[in-house]
Structure formats: C-alpha cells, structure tokens
Coordinates of C-alpha atoms in Angstrom, one line a residue:
X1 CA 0.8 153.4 -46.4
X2 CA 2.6 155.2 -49.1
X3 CA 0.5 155.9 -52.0
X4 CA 1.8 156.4 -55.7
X5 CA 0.9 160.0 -55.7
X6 CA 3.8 160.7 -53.2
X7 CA 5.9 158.2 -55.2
X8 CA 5.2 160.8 -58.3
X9 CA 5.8 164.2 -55.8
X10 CA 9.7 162.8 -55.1
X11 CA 10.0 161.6 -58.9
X12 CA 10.8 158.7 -60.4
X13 CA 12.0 159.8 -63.9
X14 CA 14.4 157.5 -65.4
X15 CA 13.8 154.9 -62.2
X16 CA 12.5 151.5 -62.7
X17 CA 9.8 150.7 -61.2
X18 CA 8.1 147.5 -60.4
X19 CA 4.2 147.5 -60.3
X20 CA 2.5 144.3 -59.3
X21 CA -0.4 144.4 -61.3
X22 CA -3.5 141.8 -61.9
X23 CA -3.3 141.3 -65.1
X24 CA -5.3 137.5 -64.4
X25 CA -8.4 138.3 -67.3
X26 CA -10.3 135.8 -68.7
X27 CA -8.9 133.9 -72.1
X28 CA -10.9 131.8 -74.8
X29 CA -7.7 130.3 -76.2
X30 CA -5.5 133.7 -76.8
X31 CA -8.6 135.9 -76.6
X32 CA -9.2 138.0 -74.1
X33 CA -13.2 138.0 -73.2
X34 CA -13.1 140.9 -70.5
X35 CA -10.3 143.3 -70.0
X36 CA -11.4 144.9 -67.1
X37 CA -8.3 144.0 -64.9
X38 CA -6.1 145.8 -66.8
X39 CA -8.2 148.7 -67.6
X40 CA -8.0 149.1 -63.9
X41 CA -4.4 149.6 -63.8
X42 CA -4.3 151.8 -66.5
X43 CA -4.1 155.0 -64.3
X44 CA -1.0 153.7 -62.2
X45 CA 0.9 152.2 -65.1
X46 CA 0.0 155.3 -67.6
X47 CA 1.1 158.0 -64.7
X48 CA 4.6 156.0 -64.0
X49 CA 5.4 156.0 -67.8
X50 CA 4.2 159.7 -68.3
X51 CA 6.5 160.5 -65.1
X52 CA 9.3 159.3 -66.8
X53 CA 9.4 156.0 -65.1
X54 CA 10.7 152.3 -67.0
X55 CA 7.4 150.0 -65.5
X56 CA 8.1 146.6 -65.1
X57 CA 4.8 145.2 -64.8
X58 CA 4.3 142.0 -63.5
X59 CA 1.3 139.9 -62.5
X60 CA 0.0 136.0 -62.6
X61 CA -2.4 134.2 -64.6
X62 CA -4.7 131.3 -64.1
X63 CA -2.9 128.6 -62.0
X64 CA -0.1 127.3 -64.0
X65 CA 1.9 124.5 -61.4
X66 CA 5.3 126.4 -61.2
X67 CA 6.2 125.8 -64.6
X68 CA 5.8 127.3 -68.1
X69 CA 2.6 126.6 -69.7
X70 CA 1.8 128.3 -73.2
X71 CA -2.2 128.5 -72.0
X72 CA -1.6 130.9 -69.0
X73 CA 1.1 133.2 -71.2
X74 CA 0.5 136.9 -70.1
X75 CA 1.5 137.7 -74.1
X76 CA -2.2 138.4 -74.8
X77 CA -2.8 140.7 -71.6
X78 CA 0.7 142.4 -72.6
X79 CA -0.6 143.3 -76.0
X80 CA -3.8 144.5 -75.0
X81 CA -2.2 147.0 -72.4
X82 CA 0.0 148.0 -75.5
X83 CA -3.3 149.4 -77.1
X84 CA -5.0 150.4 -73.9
X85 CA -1.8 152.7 -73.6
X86 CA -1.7 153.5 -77.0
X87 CA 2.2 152.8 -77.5
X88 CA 4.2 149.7 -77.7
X89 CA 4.8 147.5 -74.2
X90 CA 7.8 145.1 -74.6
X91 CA 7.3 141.4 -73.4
X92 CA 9.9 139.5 -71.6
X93 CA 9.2 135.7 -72.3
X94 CA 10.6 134.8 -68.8
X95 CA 9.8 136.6 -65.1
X96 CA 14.1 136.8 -64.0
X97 CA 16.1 135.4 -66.9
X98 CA 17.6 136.2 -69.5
X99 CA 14.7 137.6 -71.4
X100 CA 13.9 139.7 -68.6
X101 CA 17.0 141.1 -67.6
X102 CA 17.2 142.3 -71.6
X103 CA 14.1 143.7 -72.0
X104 CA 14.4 145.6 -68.7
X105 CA 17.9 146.9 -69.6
X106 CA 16.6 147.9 -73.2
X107 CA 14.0 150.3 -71.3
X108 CA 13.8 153.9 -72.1
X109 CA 12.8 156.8 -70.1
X110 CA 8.2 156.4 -70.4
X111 CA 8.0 152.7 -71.5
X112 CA 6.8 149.8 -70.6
X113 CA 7.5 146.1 -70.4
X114 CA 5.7 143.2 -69.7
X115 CA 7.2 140.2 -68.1
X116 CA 5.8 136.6 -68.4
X117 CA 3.3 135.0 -66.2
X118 CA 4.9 135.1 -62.4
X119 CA 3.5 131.7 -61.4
X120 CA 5.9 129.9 -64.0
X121 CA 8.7 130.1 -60.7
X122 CA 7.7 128.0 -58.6
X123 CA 8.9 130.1 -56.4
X124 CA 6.2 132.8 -56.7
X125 CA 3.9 130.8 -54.8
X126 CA 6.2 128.8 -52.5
X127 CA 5.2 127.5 -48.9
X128 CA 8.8 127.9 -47.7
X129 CA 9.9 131.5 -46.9
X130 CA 13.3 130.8 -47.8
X131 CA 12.3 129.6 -51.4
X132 CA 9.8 132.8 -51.8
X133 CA 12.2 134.9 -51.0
X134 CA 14.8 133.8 -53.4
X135 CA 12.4 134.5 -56.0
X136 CA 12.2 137.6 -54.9
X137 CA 15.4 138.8 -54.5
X138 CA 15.9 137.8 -58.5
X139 CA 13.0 140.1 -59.1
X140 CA 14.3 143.1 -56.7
X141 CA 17.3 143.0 -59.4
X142 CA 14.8 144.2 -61.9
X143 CA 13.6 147.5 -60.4
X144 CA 14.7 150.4 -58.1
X145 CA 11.1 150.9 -57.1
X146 CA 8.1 148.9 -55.8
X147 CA 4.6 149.6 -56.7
X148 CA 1.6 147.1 -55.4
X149 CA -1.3 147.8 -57.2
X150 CA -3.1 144.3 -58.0
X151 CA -5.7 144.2 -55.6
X152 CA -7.0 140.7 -56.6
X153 CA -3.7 138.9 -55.2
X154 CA -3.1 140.8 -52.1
X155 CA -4.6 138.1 -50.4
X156 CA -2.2 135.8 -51.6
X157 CA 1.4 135.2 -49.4
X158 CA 3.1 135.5 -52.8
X159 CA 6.7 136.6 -53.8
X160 CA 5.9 139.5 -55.9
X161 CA 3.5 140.2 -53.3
X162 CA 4.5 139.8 -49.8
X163 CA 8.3 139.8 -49.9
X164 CA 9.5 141.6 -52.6
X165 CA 7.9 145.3 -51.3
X166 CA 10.2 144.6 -48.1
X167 CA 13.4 144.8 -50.5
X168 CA 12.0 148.1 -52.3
X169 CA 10.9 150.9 -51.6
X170 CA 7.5 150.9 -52.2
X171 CA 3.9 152.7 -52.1
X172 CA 0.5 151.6 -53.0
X173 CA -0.6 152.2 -56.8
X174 CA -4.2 154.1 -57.5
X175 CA -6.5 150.5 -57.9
X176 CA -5.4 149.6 -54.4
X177 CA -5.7 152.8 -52.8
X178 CA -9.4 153.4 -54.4
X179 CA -10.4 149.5 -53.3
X180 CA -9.3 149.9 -49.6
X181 CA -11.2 153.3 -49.7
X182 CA -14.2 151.5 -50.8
X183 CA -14.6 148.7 -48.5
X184 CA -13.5 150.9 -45.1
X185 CA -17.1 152.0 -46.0
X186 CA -18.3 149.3 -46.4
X187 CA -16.8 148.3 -42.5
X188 CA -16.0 151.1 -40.7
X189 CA -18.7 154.0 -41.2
X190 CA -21.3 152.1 -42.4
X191 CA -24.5 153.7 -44.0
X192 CA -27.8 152.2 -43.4
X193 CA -29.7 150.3 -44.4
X194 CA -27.1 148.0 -45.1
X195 CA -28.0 145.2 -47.9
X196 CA -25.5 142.2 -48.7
X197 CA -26.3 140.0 -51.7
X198 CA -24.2 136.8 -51.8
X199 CA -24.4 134.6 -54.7
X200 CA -21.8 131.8 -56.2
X201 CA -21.8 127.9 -55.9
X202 CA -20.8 126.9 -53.1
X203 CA -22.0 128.1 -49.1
X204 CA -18.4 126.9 -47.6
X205 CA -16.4 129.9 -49.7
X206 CA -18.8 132.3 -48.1
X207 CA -19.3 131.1 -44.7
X208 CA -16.2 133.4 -42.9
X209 CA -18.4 136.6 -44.8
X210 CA -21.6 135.3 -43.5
X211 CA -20.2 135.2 -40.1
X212 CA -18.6 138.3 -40.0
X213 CA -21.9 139.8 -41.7
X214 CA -24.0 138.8 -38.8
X215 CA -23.2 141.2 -36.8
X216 CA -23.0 144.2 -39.6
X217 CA -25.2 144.2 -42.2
X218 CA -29.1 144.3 -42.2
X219 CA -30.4 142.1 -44.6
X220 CA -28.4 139.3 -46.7
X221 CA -30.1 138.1 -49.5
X222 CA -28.6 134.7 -50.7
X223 CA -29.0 133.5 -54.4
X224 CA -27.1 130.9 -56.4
X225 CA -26.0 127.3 -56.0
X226 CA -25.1 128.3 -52.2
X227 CA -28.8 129.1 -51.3
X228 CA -29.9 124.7 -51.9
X229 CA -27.7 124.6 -48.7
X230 CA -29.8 126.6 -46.9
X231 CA -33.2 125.5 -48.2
X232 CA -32.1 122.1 -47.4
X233 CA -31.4 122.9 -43.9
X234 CA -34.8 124.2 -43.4
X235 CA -36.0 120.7 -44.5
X236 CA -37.0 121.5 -48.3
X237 CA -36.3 118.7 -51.0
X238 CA -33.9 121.0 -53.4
X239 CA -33.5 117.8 -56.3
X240 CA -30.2 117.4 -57.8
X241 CA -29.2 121.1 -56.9
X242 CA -26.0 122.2 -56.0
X243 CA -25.9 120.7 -52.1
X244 CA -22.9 120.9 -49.8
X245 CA -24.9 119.0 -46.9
X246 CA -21.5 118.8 -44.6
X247 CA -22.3 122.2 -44.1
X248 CA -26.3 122.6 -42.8
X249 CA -24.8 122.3 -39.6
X250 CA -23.3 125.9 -39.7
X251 CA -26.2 126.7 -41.8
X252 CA -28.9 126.2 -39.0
X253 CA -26.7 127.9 -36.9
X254 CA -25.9 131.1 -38.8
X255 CA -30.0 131.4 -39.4
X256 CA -30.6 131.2 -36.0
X257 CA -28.4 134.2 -35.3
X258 CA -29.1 136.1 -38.0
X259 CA -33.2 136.0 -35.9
X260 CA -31.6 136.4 -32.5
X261 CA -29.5 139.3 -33.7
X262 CA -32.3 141.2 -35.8
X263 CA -30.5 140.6 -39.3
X264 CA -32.7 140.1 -41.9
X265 CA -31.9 136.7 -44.0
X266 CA -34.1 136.6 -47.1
X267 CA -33.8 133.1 -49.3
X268 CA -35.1 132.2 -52.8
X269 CA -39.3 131.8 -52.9
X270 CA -39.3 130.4 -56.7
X271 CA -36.7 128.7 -58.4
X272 CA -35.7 128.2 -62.1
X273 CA -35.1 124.5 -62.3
X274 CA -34.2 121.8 -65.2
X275 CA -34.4 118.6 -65.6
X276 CA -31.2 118.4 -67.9
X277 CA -28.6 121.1 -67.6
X278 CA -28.1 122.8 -71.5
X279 CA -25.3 123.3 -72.9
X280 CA -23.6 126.5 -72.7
X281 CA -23.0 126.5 -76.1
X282 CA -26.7 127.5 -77.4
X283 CA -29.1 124.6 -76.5
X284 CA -32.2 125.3 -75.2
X285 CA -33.6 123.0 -72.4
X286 CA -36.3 120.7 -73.0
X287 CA -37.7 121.0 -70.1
X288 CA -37.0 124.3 -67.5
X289 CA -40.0 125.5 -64.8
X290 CA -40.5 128.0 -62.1
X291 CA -41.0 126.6 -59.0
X292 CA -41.7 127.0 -55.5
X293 CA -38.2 126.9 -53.6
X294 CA -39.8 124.5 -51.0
X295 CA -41.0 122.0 -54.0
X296 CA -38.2 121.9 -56.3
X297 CA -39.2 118.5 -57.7
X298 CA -36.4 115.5 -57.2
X299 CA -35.2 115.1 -60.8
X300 CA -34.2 118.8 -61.3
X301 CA -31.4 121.4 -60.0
X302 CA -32.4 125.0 -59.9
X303 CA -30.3 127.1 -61.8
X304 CA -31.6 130.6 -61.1
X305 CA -33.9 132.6 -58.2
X306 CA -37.4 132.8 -60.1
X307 CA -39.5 135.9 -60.6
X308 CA -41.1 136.5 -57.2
X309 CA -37.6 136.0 -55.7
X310 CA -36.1 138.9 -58.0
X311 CA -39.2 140.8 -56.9
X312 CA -38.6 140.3 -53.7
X313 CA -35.3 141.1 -53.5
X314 CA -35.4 144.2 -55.4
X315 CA -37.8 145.3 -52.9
X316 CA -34.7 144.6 -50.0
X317 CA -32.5 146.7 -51.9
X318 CA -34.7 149.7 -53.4
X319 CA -34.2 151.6 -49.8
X320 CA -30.7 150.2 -48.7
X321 CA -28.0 153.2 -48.4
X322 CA -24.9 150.7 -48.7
X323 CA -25.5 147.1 -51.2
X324 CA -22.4 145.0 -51.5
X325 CA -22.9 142.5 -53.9
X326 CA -20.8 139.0 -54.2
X327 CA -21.6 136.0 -56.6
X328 CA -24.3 135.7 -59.1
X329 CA -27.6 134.3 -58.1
X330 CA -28.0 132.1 -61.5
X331 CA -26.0 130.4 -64.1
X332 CA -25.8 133.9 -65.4
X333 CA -23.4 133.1 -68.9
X334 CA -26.2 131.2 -70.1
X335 CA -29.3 133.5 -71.4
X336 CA -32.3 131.2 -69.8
X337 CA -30.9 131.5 -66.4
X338 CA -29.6 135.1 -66.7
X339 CA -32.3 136.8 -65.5
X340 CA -31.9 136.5 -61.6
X341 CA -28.7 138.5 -61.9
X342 CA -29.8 140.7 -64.2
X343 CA -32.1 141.4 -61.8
X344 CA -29.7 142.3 -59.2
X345 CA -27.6 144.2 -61.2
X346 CA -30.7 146.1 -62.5
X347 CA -31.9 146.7 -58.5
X348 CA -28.3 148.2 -57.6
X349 CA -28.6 150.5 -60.4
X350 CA -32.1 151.5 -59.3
X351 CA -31.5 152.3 -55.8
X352 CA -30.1 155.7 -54.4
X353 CA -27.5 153.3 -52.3
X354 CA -23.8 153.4 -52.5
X355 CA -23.2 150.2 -54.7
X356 CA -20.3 147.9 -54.6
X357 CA -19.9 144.9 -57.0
X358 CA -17.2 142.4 -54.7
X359 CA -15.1 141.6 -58.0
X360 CA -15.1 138.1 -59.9
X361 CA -17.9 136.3 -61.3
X362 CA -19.8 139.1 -60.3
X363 CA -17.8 141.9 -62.3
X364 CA -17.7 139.4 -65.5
X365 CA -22.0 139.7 -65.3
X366 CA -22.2 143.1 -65.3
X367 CA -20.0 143.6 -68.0
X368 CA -21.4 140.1 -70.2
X369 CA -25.0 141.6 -69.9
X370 CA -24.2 144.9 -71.0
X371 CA -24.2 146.9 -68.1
X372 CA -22.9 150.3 -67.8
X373 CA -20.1 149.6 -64.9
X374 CA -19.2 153.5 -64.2
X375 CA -23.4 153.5 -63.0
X376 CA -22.4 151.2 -59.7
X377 CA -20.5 152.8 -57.2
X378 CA -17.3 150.7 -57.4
X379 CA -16.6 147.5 -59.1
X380 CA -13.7 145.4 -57.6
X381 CA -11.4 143.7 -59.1
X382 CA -10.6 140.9 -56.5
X383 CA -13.5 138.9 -55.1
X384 CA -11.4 136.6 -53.2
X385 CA -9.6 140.0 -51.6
X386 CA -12.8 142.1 -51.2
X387 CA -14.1 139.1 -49.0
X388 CA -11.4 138.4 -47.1
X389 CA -11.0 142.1 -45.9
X390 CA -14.7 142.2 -44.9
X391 CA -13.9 138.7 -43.0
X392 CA -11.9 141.2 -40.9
X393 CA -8.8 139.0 -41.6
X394 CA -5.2 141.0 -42.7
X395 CA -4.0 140.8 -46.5
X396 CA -0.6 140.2 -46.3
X397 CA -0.5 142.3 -49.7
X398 CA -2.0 145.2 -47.6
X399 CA 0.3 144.8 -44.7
X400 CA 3.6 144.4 -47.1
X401 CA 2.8 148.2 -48.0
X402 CA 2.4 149.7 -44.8
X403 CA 5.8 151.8 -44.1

C-alpha cells in the first residue's frame, strides 16, 4: 500500500488531489458537537496543501437517501476545517456538477475545497457496479490524484471508496495508515494479557467480534444494553431492559466456548436500573436503584453496570498489556448513568496497557466527559471499520489501496 509520504517524495505541487476523508461528525442542527473526525484528517489535508497540492476533499454525512437534504449538508464540517487549517476552504454545493467542477477549476496552488455531502448521488452508495462506477468516473474528472484517508467508511463498498482509487492513482493518507498500524497489534503480535471491553445496545452488532474474540483475547468484559442478552440467557429476569431474545441461542453458545477455550467472560454483578427512562434533556428519575444483575426487578431496564461491576472490571483491566474498548457500558450522555463508562475510560487511563478506544459512541464519551484523548493509546475514528477488521473480514476501502 502506497502511503501519502511517498505521494509527497514524487510531489504533487500544483496536482489535484482527491482525499476521501470522514468528515461524518455529529450535528445539533448546524452545530457541530464533536470535531474529532476532521481533526483527524488535519495532518493529510494540511501536508497536501503545504506541498502545493489543490485538495478536493470529499466525504459523507449521516444517511441522506440519494438525494439532497439541507440536514446532512457538509457546509458546517467545511467551515470548521477552514479554521482548523487556519485559511479559507471553498465549498462546492454539489459532489460533480456544476458547482463542483467551478470551485475545483478556481483552485490555486495550497488550497482547499470542500465538496457537498457524497451520499446526495445516489450513486455513491449504489448496489449495481455499473451505477457506482459511473459516479465515479464523474468524480475521477475532479482530480489527478487519489488519496483514501477516511477510515470510518472503508468498510463501506462505496464509489468514492471502492472504485474511484482504481481510476487514480492513489496511496493511503496518515489516519489510515496510523489506524491499520494500530489494530495489526491488536491481531497480529498481540501483547498479553489481552482485555476486550464491549459495550453498545444491541448483542447482534457485536456477535462476528465476539466470535472472532474467542479465540484471541483473554478476558471480555460486556456492559451496555447487549449484556441483558446475556444475563437473560443464563436464566436472570432483566425487566424491561434492552433484550434481543432471538439471539440467546448464540449467546449460550459463545459462553460455553469462551469456558472450554479458557477465555475469561466477565458480565455485570449490579445494575443501575429505572423504572421510567429520564429525559435526556435534564430530568432527574424518580425512581433509579442499584441492583443485583440477577434481580433486576420486572418494571425497570438497567441503564448502566453498577459500582461493584465498575470495580470489578477495573480490576480485569489494571494488569492487561493490550485493552480494546468498543461501546459504552451505560447510557453515558446522560449524567446518572454515566458513571459505568467513566469508569472504563478512567481504568484504560490507569493501566500501563496499550489502549485502544474502537471509534464511535465510544470516542464521543471520552471526549463528552472530559477526557484527555492523547492519554489512550489510539482513539479510532471508525467503529464500524475497527470491528470489521478484527472480525478478520477484508475492507474493500483497504483492499482498493493496495497497489
């Protein structure tokens, strides 16, 4: 895989260049609430425009259907890139019109330009090959040269993603590069202990991890709305929790391996549980109780791993040489039911382990409850990605760059 530094060694002054960035960040309306994404690309983007490059810098947001929707605009994430850079970044209000094509062409030597959200083709995200790859020939017109550097999509079979490197040349920008880096140690030259903490709503989007998990790491310690699946499948009443009972089946299964093969699988012991789910907007809960995680009473859904489980599960990371952390444990963006991954964040940081935060809900906590994120080892910026790869499965995003 070519990476952007040899890109830079043959120069690329006065080329444009195409970097596929992930500019998808979290919006209240037209604010942006975390800008980590695109303070990730930073160091591609500003060593392309200090080179003498014209970047074209395209990504998607949110999940527009095909179409232009003024909610998932990229003008917001444009402007904030303008002042990450500190100098102005033009914005193209379509991906290969007329817009585009000016903006491009109005490119000097060292700037930047933005163009709108990618998902607003249709043909971005097409099932057809033939209709993908129209789309990206329109964007090949842009750009002499192809740079892939948004980690968080290169699981996705996407124009910008999977075809349009094939009619570039192209290399691998400085996110990517550092993300692959990261998780090969987290697969190939593992150091143990190894400790993986999975969190997030639902067991069935981490089931293909679990598996692969099994026969890697050493302990996994499961919080969050997935962890009712597995106390129900060892025959505890869980209340109006979170429950995706279709899946106890592969639930019992996975447990029994996890004890034939030596793997340490730690659940909840205590549970934060309501009665009436607050508001996120400030309410306080009438009633909210620790419990034990096998007596979660039937009228209330636990919303966070209690304080014996964050205890406990401190104590399974403090000596762990390797942690990779995906999914919160609790329903971390509101303050009562916060403090499970807190906790976790707050174990990471006190082990001597090499620390990896898997991207997405799990990158927002650290950052909403006021972590320092250069204290972890890595933070990722694609959850979806960083799982996928540790599934053992091929990124077609990944594969697109190989030469």
């Amino acid at each position: 895989m070519k990476t952007i530094d040899e890109l830079l060694a043959e120069g690329v002054a006065g080329k444009r260049v195409f970097v596929r960035a992930d500019l998808n960040v979290p919006l209240d309306g037209t604010k942006i609430t975390d800008d980590g994404r695109i303070r990730a690309v930073l160091p591609t983007i500003a060593g392309l425009a200090e080179a003498g490059a014209r970047v074209i810098v395209a990504s998607h947001l949110g999940r527009p259907k095909g179409a232009p929707d003024p909610a998932f605009s990229l003008a917001p994430a444009a402007a904030r890139l303008g002042e990450l850079l500190g100098q102005d970044v033009a914005f193209a209000t379509d991906t290969v019109g007329e817009s585009a094509a000016s903006v491009v062409a109005g490119l000097a030597d060292g700037q930047v330009a933005v163009l709108e959200n990618l998902r607003f083709n249709a043909g971005e995200t097409a099932k057809d090959d033939a209709e993908r790859g129209a789309f990206a020939d329109r964007l090949a017109e842009l750009a002499d040269l192809y740079v892939g550097d948004g980690f968080g999509a290169v699981h996705r079979k996407h124009a910008s993603v999977f075809d349009l490197p094939a009619r570039l040349p192209h290399a691998a920008g400085h996110l990517i590069a550092t993300e692959v880096g990261v998780l090969r140690k987290l697969t190939d030259d593992v150091k143990r202990p190894y400790v993986v903490v999975l969190g997030g709503a639902k067991v069935s989007d981490k089931l293909a991890v679990i598996d692969e998990l099994l026969g890697k790491a050493d302990r996994l310690l499961i919080g969050g709305g997935m962890a009712y699946t597995f106390l129900k499948a060892q025959g505890h009443e869980v209340g109006i929790s979170l429950l995706q009972e279709d899946q106890i089946p592969t639930v019992l299964e996975y447990m029994e391996r996890a004890e034939k093969s030596g793997v340490e699988l730690v659940l909840p012991v205590d549970i934060l549980a309501a009665a009436d789910f607050p508001d996120l907007k400030g309410k306080t809960p009438a009633d909210f109780t620790t419990v034990d995680a096998d007596a979660i009473p039937a009228d209330k859904e636990g919303l966070d791993i209690g304080p014996k489980t964050r205890e406990l599960y401190a104590s399974k990371i403090a000596d762990a040489e390797t942690v990779f952390w995906n999914g919160p444990v609790g329903v971390f963006e509101h303050p009562d039911y916060a403090g499970g991954t807190r906790a976790i964040a707050q174990a990471l940081l006190d082990s001597d382990a090499f620390t990896v935060v898997g991207g997405g809900d799990s990158a927002a906590a650290v950052r909403t409850l006021g972590f320092d994120e250069n204290a972890f080892g890595h933070i990722s910026t694609g959850g979806g990605a960083s799982l996928e790869y540790l599934e053992g499965k091929t990124l077609p995003g990944l594969a697109a760059l190989e030469d």
